[in-house]
Amino acid sequence: MKAPAEKSFEEKKKIHDKGIEEGAAQLTQEKVHQVVQQMLSAEGGARLKAYIETCSHCGLCSEACHYYLSNDNNPIYSPAGKVKQTIGEIVKKKGKVSVDFIKEACEISFTECNLCRRCVMYCPFGIDVAYMMLFMRRICHKLGVVPQYIQDTAHSHSATLNQMWVKEDEWIDTLQWQEEEAQDEFPDLRIPIEKEGADIFYSVIGPEPKFRAQLIYQMAVIMYASGADWTMPATPGWDNSDMCMYTGDVEMVARLKKVHFETAMRLKNKRIVMGECGHAFRSVHDVGNRFLGWKMAPLPVVHAIEFYYELLRDRKIRIKNKLSQPVTFHDPCNIVRGRGLHEMGRYVINETCKTFIEMHPNREHNFCCAAGGGVINCGPPFRNKRVTGNRVKADQLAEAKKKGAEIVIAPCHNCHGGLEDIIKHYELGMELKFLGDILYEVMEK
Amino acid sequence: MHAIYEIISGPMVWLAFGIFILGSLYRLFSMGRLALKKDAVVFSYMSIYYALRSIVHWIVPFASVNMRKHPVMTLVAFVFHICLFVVPIFLFAHIIMIHEAWQINWVYIPNLAADVMTLAVIGACIFFFCRRLILPEVRYLTTYSDFLILAGVAAPFITGFWSFHQYPGHVAAGILHILSGEIILVMIPFTRLSHMLFFPFTRGYAGSEFGGVRNAKDW
């Protein structure tokens, strides 16, 4: 019964992560017991208890998981298998686990589960394994054992209130730079900063000003062409991303979301429209509000897909020529299983592209990109594991390609990162685009 | 033999039902209290409509994608669970005893049907047992307690069948039948069998979050 786990543990030993190693080096057995027991008694509530006790070890969750399927059905990668090796063992031993155990559990919970919640739809009891993996991550956070790269982004969040160490003047400078660039094309285009009372508060994730400023440009053109009344803030609170949500630092999650919501409230904007990011949407729509004690966000939060859908439905944007290359669509977990935006996504595609080819499985049942849940943010040490751990995604893409799809549309930053690696590694030769890229390309400007 | 019979068919029945009912109430009540204390969010998001929407999809055979992916398992699991409840509650021999004690009775199933359903439960237990041994993903999760629970569930049906058909040693089988029935009742609130109590809540909550917050299906 133990053989596959031992084999895999040997393989895993090759991955060296400074954050995990050095964090663990500071720990003693006593410290682990003390912190874990404290966590179990302070935060281990009815959900954890009911999930652990209700799981009947039937294994029916296995095929939900892309890691399991991509690793030749190795049971250590099944959702319940991962629970068994992490929080399940902790509950069983009432917190009396070793430092080495914490290292292994850290690696499993941070890099072998994307918190995509596909398994909730496969478990007869609806057990939320993502919740349990997050609980495990929170224990790791409390113990100071977190993969280095993602911890760095969490530090950036706490120091700058954005994910990428972007300074305040750099942020404003980026917006003005994109405005100037766009004005070459559209002389009276503006990126309105700090506009009080505007209908739309537009927020993006840290990597947009840092690496993908053209996306801000594109959105500015979409806003301009549709005549939207919009603004972006000049102060921290512009970044809607949230890696602390994935490191288990819930105190920071609350702080970040508070700043984000309060900035929109300060500007008296009517709703928040967000760029094409999945995890940020999860943090604003589903998670951050909870840690602030609100059932739902204090003002409407609209993901870019929904926004594009509205613009096309209301004919605020007109299409010049539909895209001729055949496209396929990757349904991101956080906005499809997380918000049910799959049909709106398809509406936008059908309005903007001539040929749409479905991938299978799709909609709520789509496979995750294996980058989400903070996994890609754990950085290069875990890259190969992430890419080989999602062979099923490559198969899925290859099948769509065989049917003629040349472009993969993924309306989520994390999915982009993950799919880019998969397309390259498996030599799929497909082009990857955001929905906004397509809309920008085919719209009347 | 007689004295043992007197005890297990008298006070122990009361004790078993007492522990089962009070234990179940205690488990539900204490879980609810714990949720109130530490998972208040559960009460905020729980929605009767979406909970029922999800539960219905998961108690109707083949209504979820995963059930369709595993047709044999689905069939066996549904037959097993249905028979598990129908046989003890609607068995003629059980109803007769209730009638003799309290002069109340309800519809019963023909003995032949009871026989078939009993064999179905035993067959399903063998199927689950083999599944635990053969399928790597199930074997990896399996603990000794899973086998004990399986044996516990199968025991009243095996002994009941034995006793009813008066096979050799049926008197002892009868005693074991009552005893194993009592044991399984006591086990329900305190083992993984408590999924019987918690299913509506775990499934219902998943359905509520998926439906109410995430605007998505969960089946």
mmCIF file with all atom_site columns, C-alpha atoms in Angstrom, chain B residues 29-218:
data_model
loop_
_atom_site.group_PDB
_atom_site.id
_atom_site.type_symbol
_atom_site.label_atom_id
_atom_site.label_alt_id
_atom_site.label_comp_id
_atom_site.label_asym_id
_atom_site.label_entity_id
_atom_site.label_seq_id
_atom_site.pdbx_PDB_ins_code
_atom_site.Cartn_x
_atom_site.Cartn_y
_atom_site.Cartn_z
_atom_site.occupancy
_atom_site.B_iso_or_equiv
_atom_site.pdbx_formal_charge
_atom_site.auth_seq_id
_atom_site.auth_comp_id
_atom_site.auth_asym_id
_atom_site.auth_atom_id
_atom_site.pdbx_PDB_model_num
ATOM 1   C CA . PHE B 1 29  ? -25.901 19.194  17.615  1.00 0.00 ? 29  PHE B CA 1
ATOM 2   C CA . SER B 1 30  ? -22.221 19.420  18.563  1.00 0.00 ? 30  SER B CA 1
ATOM 3   C CA . MET B 1 31  ? -21.183 19.799  14.933  1.00 0.00 ? 31  MET B CA 1
ATOM 4   C CA . GLY B 1 32  ? -23.732 22.585  14.539  1.00 0.00 ? 32  GLY B CA 1
ATOM 5   C CA . ARG B 1 33  ? -22.453 24.299  17.652  1.00 0.00 ? 33  ARG B CA 1
ATOM 6   C CA . LEU B 1 34  ? -18.866 24.016  16.464  1.00 0.00 ? 34  LEU B CA 1
ATOM 7   C CA . ALA B 1 35  ? -19.886 25.453  13.102  1.00 0.00 ? 35  ALA B CA 1
ATOM 8   C CA . LEU B 1 36  ? -21.603 28.350  14.839  1.00 0.00 ? 36  LEU B CA 1
ATOM 9   C CA . LYS B 1 37  ? -18.455 29.035  16.818  1.00 0.00 ? 37  LYS B CA 1
ATOM 10  C CA . LYS B 1 38  ? -15.817 28.639  14.122  1.00 0.00 ? 38  LYS B CA 1
ATOM 11  C CA . ASP B 1 39  ? -17.478 28.427  10.725  1.00 0.00 ? 39  ASP B CA 1
ATOM 12  C CA . ALA B 1 40  ? -20.172 31.077  10.904  1.00 0.00 ? 40  ALA B CA 1
ATOM 13  C CA . VAL B 1 41  ? -19.700 31.461  7.172   1.00 0.00 ? 41  VAL B CA 1
ATOM 14  C CA . VAL B 1 42  ? -21.463 28.127  6.685   1.00 0.00 ? 42  VAL B CA 1
ATOM 15  C CA . PHE B 1 43  ? -24.698 29.572  8.028   1.00 0.00 ? 43  PHE B CA 1
ATOM 16  C CA . SER B 1 44  ? -24.382 32.708  5.897   1.00 0.00 ? 44  SER B CA 1
ATOM 17  C CA . TYR B 1 45  ? -23.991 30.860  2.639   1.00 0.00 ? 45  TYR B CA 1
ATOM 18  C CA . MET B 1 46  ? -26.193 27.832  3.272   1.00 0.00 ? 46  MET B CA 1
ATOM 19  C CA . SER B 1 47  ? -29.163 28.091  0.953   1.00 0.00 ? 47  SER B CA 1
ATOM 20  C CA . ILE B 1 48  ? -32.045 25.636  1.100   1.00 0.00 ? 48  ILE B CA 1
ATOM 21  C CA . TYR B 1 49  ? -32.701 25.957  -2.609  1.00 0.00 ? 49  TYR B CA 1
ATOM 22  C CA . TYR B 1 50  ? -29.143 25.339  -3.775  1.00 0.00 ? 50  TYR B CA 1
ATOM 23  C CA . ALA B 1 51  ? -28.544 22.697  -1.087  1.00 0.00 ? 51  ALA B CA 1
ATOM 24  C CA . LEU B 1 52  ? -31.558 20.720  -2.282  1.00 0.00 ? 52  LEU B CA 1
ATOM 25  C CA . ARG B 1 53  ? -30.610 21.270  -5.913  1.00 0.00 ? 53  ARG B CA 1
ATOM 26  C CA . SER B 1 54  ? -27.267 19.636  -5.237  1.00 0.00 ? 54  SER B CA 1
ATOM 27  C CA . ILE B 1 55  ? -28.595 16.876  -2.960  1.00 0.00 ? 55  ILE B CA 1
ATOM 28  C CA . VAL B 1 56  ? -31.225 15.878  -5.525  1.00 0.00 ? 56  VAL B CA 1
ATOM 29  C CA . HIS B 1 57  ? -28.549 15.629  -8.214  1.00 0.00 ? 57  HIS B CA 1
ATOM 30  C CA . TRP B 1 58  ? -26.540 13.341  -5.997  1.00 0.00 ? 58  TRP B CA 1
ATOM 31  C CA . ILE B 1 59  ? -29.328 11.034  -4.833  1.00 0.00 ? 59  ILE B CA 1
ATOM 32  C CA . VAL B 1 60  ? -30.692 10.417  -8.306  1.00 0.00 ? 60  VAL B CA 1
ATOM 33  C CA . PRO B 1 61  ? -28.747 7.611   -10.020 1.00 0.00 ? 61  PRO B CA 1
ATOM 34  C CA . PHE B 1 62  ? -26.565 8.805   -12.901 1.00 0.00 ? 62  PHE B CA 1
ATOM 35  C CA . ALA B 1 63  ? -27.501 12.450  -12.440 1.00 0.00 ? 63  ALA B CA 1
ATOM 36  C CA . SER B 1 64  ? -23.878 13.553  -11.959 1.00 0.00 ? 64  SER B CA 1
ATOM 37  C CA . VAL B 1 65  ? -20.986 13.338  -14.390 1.00 0.00 ? 65  VAL B CA 1
ATOM 38  C CA . ASN B 1 66  ? -18.908 11.200  -12.048 1.00 0.00 ? 66  ASN B CA 1
ATOM 39  C CA . MET B 1 67  ? -21.729 8.693   -11.588 1.00 0.00 ? 67  MET B CA 1
ATOM 40  C CA . ARG B 1 68  ? -21.895 8.275   -15.351 1.00 0.00 ? 68  ARG B CA 1
ATOM 41  C CA . LYS B 1 69  ? -18.131 7.777   -15.455 1.00 0.00 ? 69  LYS B CA 1
ATOM 42  C CA . HIS B 1 70  ? -18.429 4.823   -13.057 1.00 0.00 ? 70  HIS B CA 1
ATOM 43  C CA . PRO B 1 71  ? -21.659 3.063   -14.039 1.00 0.00 ? 71  PRO B CA 1
ATOM 44  C CA . VAL B 1 72  ? -20.984 -0.195  -12.188 1.00 0.00 ? 72  VAL B CA 1
ATOM 45  C CA . MET B 1 73  ? -19.998 1.571   -8.967  1.00 0.00 ? 73  MET B CA 1
ATOM 46  C CA . THR B 1 74  ? -23.035 3.833   -9.261  1.00 0.00 ? 74  THR B CA 1
ATOM 47  C CA . LEU B 1 75  ? -25.392 0.925   -9.770  1.00 0.00 ? 75  LEU B CA 1
ATOM 48  C CA . VAL B 1 76  ? -23.925 -1.092  -6.906  1.00 0.00 ? 76  VAL B CA 1
ATOM 49  C CA . ALA B 1 77  ? -23.796 1.906   -4.557  1.00 0.00 ? 77  ALA B CA 1
ATOM 50  C CA . PHE B 1 78  ? -27.436 2.814   -5.173  1.00 0.00 ? 78  PHE B CA 1
ATOM 51  C CA . VAL B 1 79  ? -28.713 -0.754  -4.901  1.00 0.00 ? 79  VAL B CA 1
ATOM 52  C CA . PHE B 1 80  ? -26.652 -1.204  -1.747  1.00 0.00 ? 80  PHE B CA 1
ATOM 53  C CA . HIS B 1 81  ? -27.901 1.939   -0.009  1.00 0.00 ? 81  HIS B CA 1
ATOM 54  C CA . ILE B 1 82  ? -31.537 1.386   -0.978  1.00 0.00 ? 82  ILE B CA 1
ATOM 55  C CA . CYS B 1 83  ? -31.549 -2.238  0.173   1.00 0.00 ? 83  CYS B CA 1
ATOM 56  C CA . LEU B 1 84  ? -29.647 -1.328  3.317   1.00 0.00 ? 84  LEU B CA 1
ATOM 57  C CA . PHE B 1 85  ? -32.610 0.762   4.459   1.00 0.00 ? 85  PHE B CA 1
ATOM 58  C CA . VAL B 1 86  ? -35.527 -1.066  2.897   1.00 0.00 ? 86  VAL B CA 1
ATOM 59  C CA . VAL B 1 87  ? -34.734 -4.574  4.160   1.00 0.00 ? 87  VAL B CA 1
ATOM 60  C CA . PRO B 1 88  ? -34.518 -3.902  7.918   1.00 0.00 ? 88  PRO B CA 1
ATOM 61  C CA . ILE B 1 89  ? -37.432 -1.445  7.958   1.00 0.00 ? 89  ILE B CA 1
ATOM 62  C CA . PHE B 1 90  ? -39.876 -3.369  5.765   1.00 0.00 ? 90  PHE B CA 1
ATOM 63  C CA . LEU B 1 91  ? -38.945 -6.939  6.592   1.00 0.00 ? 91  LEU B CA 1
ATOM 64  C CA . PHE B 1 92  ? -41.991 -9.038  7.593   1.00 0.00 ? 92  PHE B CA 1
ATOM 65  C CA . ALA B 1 93  ? -40.137 -10.701 10.479  1.00 0.00 ? 93  ALA B CA 1
ATOM 66  C CA . HIS B 1 94  ? -39.174 -7.326  11.953  1.00 0.00 ? 94  HIS B CA 1
ATOM 67  C CA . ILE B 1 95  ? -42.640 -5.858  11.584  1.00 0.00 ? 95  ILE B CA 1
ATOM 68  C CA . ILE B 1 96  ? -44.179 -8.897  13.269  1.00 0.00 ? 96  ILE B CA 1
ATOM 69  C CA . MET B 1 97  ? -42.021 -8.322  16.328  1.00 0.00 ? 97  MET B CA 1
ATOM 70  C CA . ILE B 1 98  ? -42.942 -4.667  16.469  1.00 0.00 ? 98  ILE B CA 1
ATOM 71  C CA . HIS B 1 99  ? -46.592 -5.618  16.086  1.00 0.00 ? 99  HIS B CA 1
ATOM 72  C CA . GLU B 1 100 ? -46.408 -8.161  18.902  1.00 0.00 ? 100 GLU B CA 1
ATOM 73  C CA . ALA B 1 101 ? -44.835 -5.599  21.196  1.00 0.00 ? 101 ALA B CA 1
ATOM 74  C CA . TRP B 1 102 ? -46.837 -2.476  20.372  1.00 0.00 ? 102 TRP B CA 1
ATOM 75  C CA . GLN B 1 103 ? -49.670 -3.525  18.084  1.00 0.00 ? 103 GLN B CA 1
ATOM 76  C CA . ILE B 1 104 ? -48.471 -1.252  15.316  1.00 0.00 ? 104 ILE B CA 1
ATOM 77  C CA . ASN B 1 105 ? -47.445 -2.311  11.845  1.00 0.00 ? 105 ASN B CA 1
ATOM 78  C CA . TRP B 1 106 ? -46.775 -1.033  8.363   1.00 0.00 ? 106 TRP B CA 1
ATOM 79  C CA . VAL B 1 107 ? -46.357 -2.408  4.867   1.00 0.00 ? 107 VAL B CA 1
ATOM 80  C CA . TYR B 1 108 ? -43.864 -5.169  4.397   1.00 0.00 ? 108 TYR B CA 1
ATOM 81  C CA . ILE B 1 109 ? -41.973 -6.573  1.464   1.00 0.00 ? 109 ILE B CA 1
ATOM 82  C CA . PRO B 1 110 ? -42.404 -10.205 0.299   1.00 0.00 ? 110 PRO B CA 1
ATOM 83  C CA . ASN B 1 111 ? -39.858 -12.603 1.746   1.00 0.00 ? 111 ASN B CA 1
ATOM 84  C CA . LEU B 1 112 ? -38.502 -13.396 -1.680  1.00 0.00 ? 112 LEU B CA 1
ATOM 85  C CA . ALA B 1 113 ? -37.795 -9.706  -2.311  1.00 0.00 ? 113 ALA B CA 1
ATOM 86  C CA . ALA B 1 114 ? -36.158 -9.464  1.101   1.00 0.00 ? 114 ALA B CA 1
ATOM 87  C CA . ASP B 1 115 ? -33.963 -12.428 0.212   1.00 0.00 ? 115 ASP B CA 1
ATOM 88  C CA . VAL B 1 116 ? -32.899 -10.913 -3.081  1.00 0.00 ? 116 VAL B CA 1
ATOM 89  C CA . MET B 1 117 ? -32.218 -7.553  -1.474  1.00 0.00 ? 117 MET B CA 1
ATOM 90  C CA . THR B 1 118 ? -30.234 -9.145  1.347   1.00 0.00 ? 118 THR B CA 1
ATOM 91  C CA . LEU B 1 119 ? -28.083 -10.959 -1.164  1.00 0.00 ? 119 LEU B CA 1
ATOM 92  C CA . ALA B 1 120 ? -27.679 -7.673  -3.032  1.00 0.00 ? 120 ALA B CA 1
ATOM 93  C CA . VAL B 1 121 ? -26.309 -6.016  0.112   1.00 0.00 ? 121 VAL B CA 1
ATOM 94  C CA . ILE B 1 122 ? -23.921 -8.891  0.737   1.00 0.00 ? 122 ILE B CA 1
ATOM 95  C CA . GLY B 1 123 ? -22.861 -8.866  -2.901  1.00 0.00 ? 123 GLY B CA 1
ATOM 96  C CA . ALA B 1 124 ? -22.296 -5.113  -2.752  1.00 0.00 ? 124 ALA B CA 1
ATOM 97  C CA . CYS B 1 125 ? -20.138 -5.531  0.344   1.00 0.00 ? 125 CYS B CA 1
ATOM 98  C CA . ILE B 1 126 ? -18.049 -8.108  -1.515  1.00 0.00 ? 126 ILE B CA 1
ATOM 99  C CA . PHE B 1 127 ? -17.807 -5.678  -4.433  1.00 0.00 ? 127 PHE B CA 1
ATOM 100 C CA . PHE B 1 128 ? -16.646 -2.854  -2.120  1.00 0.00 ? 128 PHE B CA 1
ATOM 101 C CA . PHE B 1 129 ? -14.181 -5.214  -0.456  1.00 0.00 ? 129 PHE B CA 1
ATOM 102 C CA . CYS B 1 130 ? -12.668 -6.230  -3.795  1.00 0.00 ? 130 CYS B CA 1
ATOM 103 C CA . ARG B 1 131 ? -12.615 -2.624  -4.931  1.00 0.00 ? 131 ARG B CA 1
ATOM 104 C CA . ARG B 1 132 ? -10.610 -1.693  -1.843  1.00 0.00 ? 132 ARG B CA 1
ATOM 105 C CA . LEU B 1 133 ? -8.120  -4.431  -2.605  1.00 0.00 ? 133 LEU B CA 1
ATOM 106 C CA . ILE B 1 134 ? -7.850  -4.097  -6.360  1.00 0.00 ? 134 ILE B CA 1
ATOM 107 C CA . LEU B 1 135 ? -8.113  -0.426  -7.313  1.00 0.00 ? 135 LEU B CA 1
ATOM 108 C CA . PRO B 1 136 ? -4.844  1.333   -6.431  1.00 0.00 ? 136 PRO B CA 1
ATOM 109 C CA . GLU B 1 137 ? -6.498  4.713   -5.753  1.00 0.00 ? 137 GLU B CA 1
ATOM 110 C CA . VAL B 1 138 ? -8.902  3.095   -3.295  1.00 0.00 ? 138 VAL B CA 1
ATOM 111 C CA . ARG B 1 139 ? -6.318  0.776   -1.757  1.00 0.00 ? 139 ARG B CA 1
ATOM 112 C CA . TYR B 1 140 ? -4.061  3.739   -1.042  1.00 0.00 ? 140 TYR B CA 1
ATOM 113 C CA . LEU B 1 141 ? -6.816  5.441   0.986   1.00 0.00 ? 141 LEU B CA 1
ATOM 114 C CA . THR B 1 142 ? -8.035  2.293   2.729   1.00 0.00 ? 142 THR B CA 1
ATOM 115 C CA . THR B 1 143 ? -7.384  1.775   6.428   1.00 0.00 ? 143 THR B CA 1
ATOM 116 C CA . TYR B 1 144 ? -8.158  -1.258  8.586   1.00 0.00 ? 144 TYR B CA 1
ATOM 117 C CA . SER B 1 145 ? -11.175 0.559   9.977   1.00 0.00 ? 145 SER B CA 1
ATOM 118 C CA . ASP B 1 146 ? -12.669 0.639   6.478   1.00 0.00 ? 146 ASP B CA 1
ATOM 119 C CA . PHE B 1 147 ? -12.649 -3.171  6.395   1.00 0.00 ? 147 PHE B CA 1
ATOM 120 C CA . LEU B 1 148 ? -14.101 -3.348  9.891   1.00 0.00 ? 148 LEU B CA 1
ATOM 121 C CA . ILE B 1 149 ? -16.933 -1.023  8.914   1.00 0.00 ? 149 ILE B CA 1
ATOM 122 C CA . LEU B 1 150 ? -17.601 -3.066  5.811   1.00 0.00 ? 150 LEU B CA 1
ATOM 123 C CA . ALA B 1 151 ? -17.683 -6.265  7.867   1.00 0.00 ? 151 ALA B CA 1
ATOM 124 C CA . GLY B 1 152 ? -19.943 -4.539  10.388  1.00 0.00 ? 152 GLY B CA 1
ATOM 125 C CA . VAL B 1 153 ? -22.419 -3.603  7.679   1.00 0.00 ? 153 VAL B CA 1
ATOM 126 C CA . ALA B 1 154 ? -22.393 -7.038  6.052   1.00 0.00 ? 154 ALA B CA 1
ATOM 127 C CA . ALA B 1 155 ? -22.728 -8.999  9.315   1.00 0.00 ? 155 ALA B CA 1
ATOM 128 C CA . PRO B 1 156 ? -26.441 -8.408  10.117  1.00 0.00 ? 156 PRO B CA 1
ATOM 129 C CA . PHE B 1 157 ? -27.377 -9.305  6.551   1.00 0.00 ? 157 PHE B CA 1
ATOM 130 C CA . ILE B 1 158 ? -25.313 -12.489 6.429   1.00 0.00 ? 158 ILE B CA 1
ATOM 131 C CA . THR B 1 159 ? -26.529 -13.674 9.814   1.00 0.00 ? 159 THR B CA 1
ATOM 132 C CA . GLY B 1 160 ? -30.092 -12.597 9.071   1.00 0.00 ? 160 GLY B CA 1
ATOM 133 C CA . PHE B 1 161 ? -30.147 -14.604 5.862   1.00 0.00 ? 161 PHE B CA 1
ATOM 134 C CA . TRP B 1 162 ? -28.614 -17.558 7.702   1.00 0.00 ? 162 TRP B CA 1
ATOM 135 C CA . SER B 1 163 ? -31.072 -17.400 10.502  1.00 0.00 ? 163 SER B CA 1
ATOM 136 C CA . PHE B 1 164 ? -34.156 -16.902 8.317   1.00 0.00 ? 164 PHE B CA 1
ATOM 137 C CA . HIS B 1 165 ? -33.322 -19.906 6.157   1.00 0.00 ? 165 HIS B CA 1
ATOM 138 C CA . GLN B 1 166 ? -32.679 -22.063 9.210   1.00 0.00 ? 166 GLN B CA 1
ATOM 139 C CA . TYR B 1 167 ? -29.282 -23.241 7.992   1.00 0.00 ? 167 TYR B CA 1
ATOM 140 C CA . PRO B 1 168 ? -27.307 -25.327 10.490  1.00 0.00 ? 168 PRO B CA 1
ATOM 141 C CA . GLY B 1 169 ? -26.392 -23.238 13.514  1.00 0.00 ? 169 GLY B CA 1
ATOM 142 C CA . HIS B 1 170 ? -29.272 -20.861 12.890  1.00 0.00 ? 170 HIS B CA 1
ATOM 143 C CA . VAL B 1 171 ? -29.922 -20.285 16.566  1.00 0.00 ? 171 VAL B CA 1
ATOM 144 C CA . ALA B 1 172 ? -26.445 -18.895 17.057  1.00 0.00 ? 172 ALA B CA 1
ATOM 145 C CA . ALA B 1 173 ? -26.791 -17.022 13.774  1.00 0.00 ? 173 ALA B CA 1
ATOM 146 C CA . GLY B 1 174 ? -29.994 -15.453 15.102  1.00 0.00 ? 174 GLY B CA 1
ATOM 147 C CA . ILE B 1 175 ? -28.241 -14.217 18.194  1.00 0.00 ? 175 ILE B CA 1
ATOM 148 C CA . LEU B 1 176 ? -25.330 -12.909 16.134  1.00 0.00 ? 176 LEU B CA 1
ATOM 149 C CA . HIS B 1 177 ? -27.834 -11.241 13.843  1.00 0.00 ? 177 HIS B CA 1
ATOM 150 C CA . ILE B 1 178 ? -29.387 -9.210  16.617  1.00 0.00 ? 178 ILE B CA 1
ATOM 151 C CA . LEU B 1 179 ? -26.014 -8.453  18.142  1.00 0.00 ? 179 LEU B CA 1
ATOM 152 C CA . SER B 1 180 ? -24.443 -7.309  14.882  1.00 0.00 ? 180 SER B CA 1
ATOM 153 C CA . GLY B 1 181 ? -27.506 -5.184  14.128  1.00 0.00 ? 181 GLY B CA 1
ATOM 154 C CA . GLU B 1 182 ? -27.065 -3.492  17.479  1.00 0.00 ? 182 GLU B CA 1
ATOM 155 C CA . ILE B 1 183 ? -23.369 -2.981  16.893  1.00 0.00 ? 183 ILE B CA 1
ATOM 156 C CA . ILE B 1 184 ? -23.929 -1.323  13.539  1.00 0.00 ? 184 ILE B CA 1
ATOM 157 C CA . LEU B 1 185 ? -26.529 1.045   15.013  1.00 0.00 ? 185 LEU B CA 1
ATOM 158 C CA . VAL B 1 186 ? -24.072 2.093   17.690  1.00 0.00 ? 186 VAL B CA 1
ATOM 159 C CA . MET B 1 187 ? -21.339 2.520   15.095  1.00 0.00 ? 187 MET B CA 1
ATOM 160 C CA . ILE B 1 188 ? -23.286 4.929   12.878  1.00 0.00 ? 188 ILE B CA 1
ATOM 161 C CA . PRO B 1 189 ? -22.774 8.149   14.841  1.00 0.00 ? 189 PRO B CA 1
ATOM 162 C CA . PHE B 1 190 ? -19.171 7.461   15.823  1.00 0.00 ? 190 PHE B CA 1
ATOM 163 C CA . THR B 1 191 ? -17.484 6.082   12.704  1.00 0.00 ? 191 THR B CA 1
ATOM 164 C CA . ARG B 1 192 ? -17.254 6.967   9.006   1.00 0.00 ? 192 ARG B CA 1
ATOM 165 C CA . LEU B 1 193 ? -20.816 5.676   8.815   1.00 0.00 ? 193 LEU B CA 1
ATOM 166 C CA . SER B 1 194 ? -21.688 9.120   10.155  1.00 0.00 ? 194 SER B CA 1
ATOM 167 C CA . HIS B 1 195 ? -21.657 10.134  6.489   1.00 0.00 ? 195 HIS B CA 1
ATOM 168 C CA . MET B 1 196 ? -25.289 9.119   6.792   1.00 0.00 ? 196 MET B CA 1
ATOM 169 C CA . LEU B 1 197 ? -25.799 12.067  9.161   1.00 0.00 ? 197 LEU B CA 1
ATOM 170 C CA . PHE B 1 198 ? -23.489 14.587  7.518   1.00 0.00 ? 198 PHE B CA 1
ATOM 171 C CA . PHE B 1 199 ? -24.183 13.942  3.840   1.00 0.00 ? 199 PHE B CA 1
ATOM 172 C CA . PRO B 1 200 ? -27.040 16.474  3.616   1.00 0.00 ? 200 PRO B CA 1
ATOM 173 C CA . PHE B 1 201 ? -24.851 19.133  5.197   1.00 0.00 ? 201 PHE B CA 1
ATOM 174 C CA . THR B 1 202 ? -21.573 18.615  3.315   1.00 0.00 ? 202 THR B CA 1
ATOM 175 C CA . ARG B 1 203 ? -23.313 18.139  -0.021  1.00 0.00 ? 203 ARG B CA 1
ATOM 176 C CA . GLY B 1 204 ? -25.805 20.894  0.754   1.00 0.00 ? 204 GLY B CA 1
ATOM 177 C CA . TYR B 1 205 ? -23.076 23.337  1.633   1.00 0.00 ? 205 TYR B CA 1
ATOM 178 C CA . ALA B 1 206 ? -21.086 22.537  -1.508  1.00 0.00 ? 206 ALA B CA 1
ATOM 179 C CA . GLY B 1 207 ? -24.281 23.087  -3.488  1.00 0.00 ? 207 GLY B CA 1
ATOM 180 C CA . SER B 1 208 ? -24.970 26.365  -1.691  1.00 0.00 ? 208 SER B CA 1
ATOM 181 C CA . GLU B 1 209 ? -21.512 27.788  -2.389  1.00 0.00 ? 209 GLU B CA 1
ATOM 182 C CA . PHE B 1 210 ? -21.481 26.584  -5.975  1.00 0.00 ? 210 PHE B CA 1
ATOM 183 C CA . GLY B 1 211 ? -25.012 27.772  -6.664  1.00 0.00 ? 211 GLY B CA 1
ATOM 184 C CA . GLY B 1 212 ? -25.331 30.880  -4.530  1.00 0.00 ? 212 GLY B CA 1
ATOM 185 C CA . VAL B 1 213 ? -21.859 32.384  -4.666  1.00 0.00 ? 213 VAL B CA 1
ATOM 186 C CA . ARG B 1 214 ? -20.311 30.867  -7.756  1.00 0.00 ? 214 ARG B CA 1
ATOM 187 C CA . ASN B 1 215 ? -23.291 30.594  -10.040 1.00 0.00 ? 215 ASN B CA 1
ATOM 188 C CA . ALA B 1 216 ? -22.142 27.146  -11.136 1.00 0.00 ? 216 ALA B CA 1
ATOM 189 C CA . LYS B 1 217 ? -23.263 23.510  -11.075 1.00 0.00 ? 217 LYS B CA 1
ATOM 190 C CA . ASP B 1 218 ? -21.622 21.020  -8.763  1.00 0.00 ? 218 ASP B CA 1
#
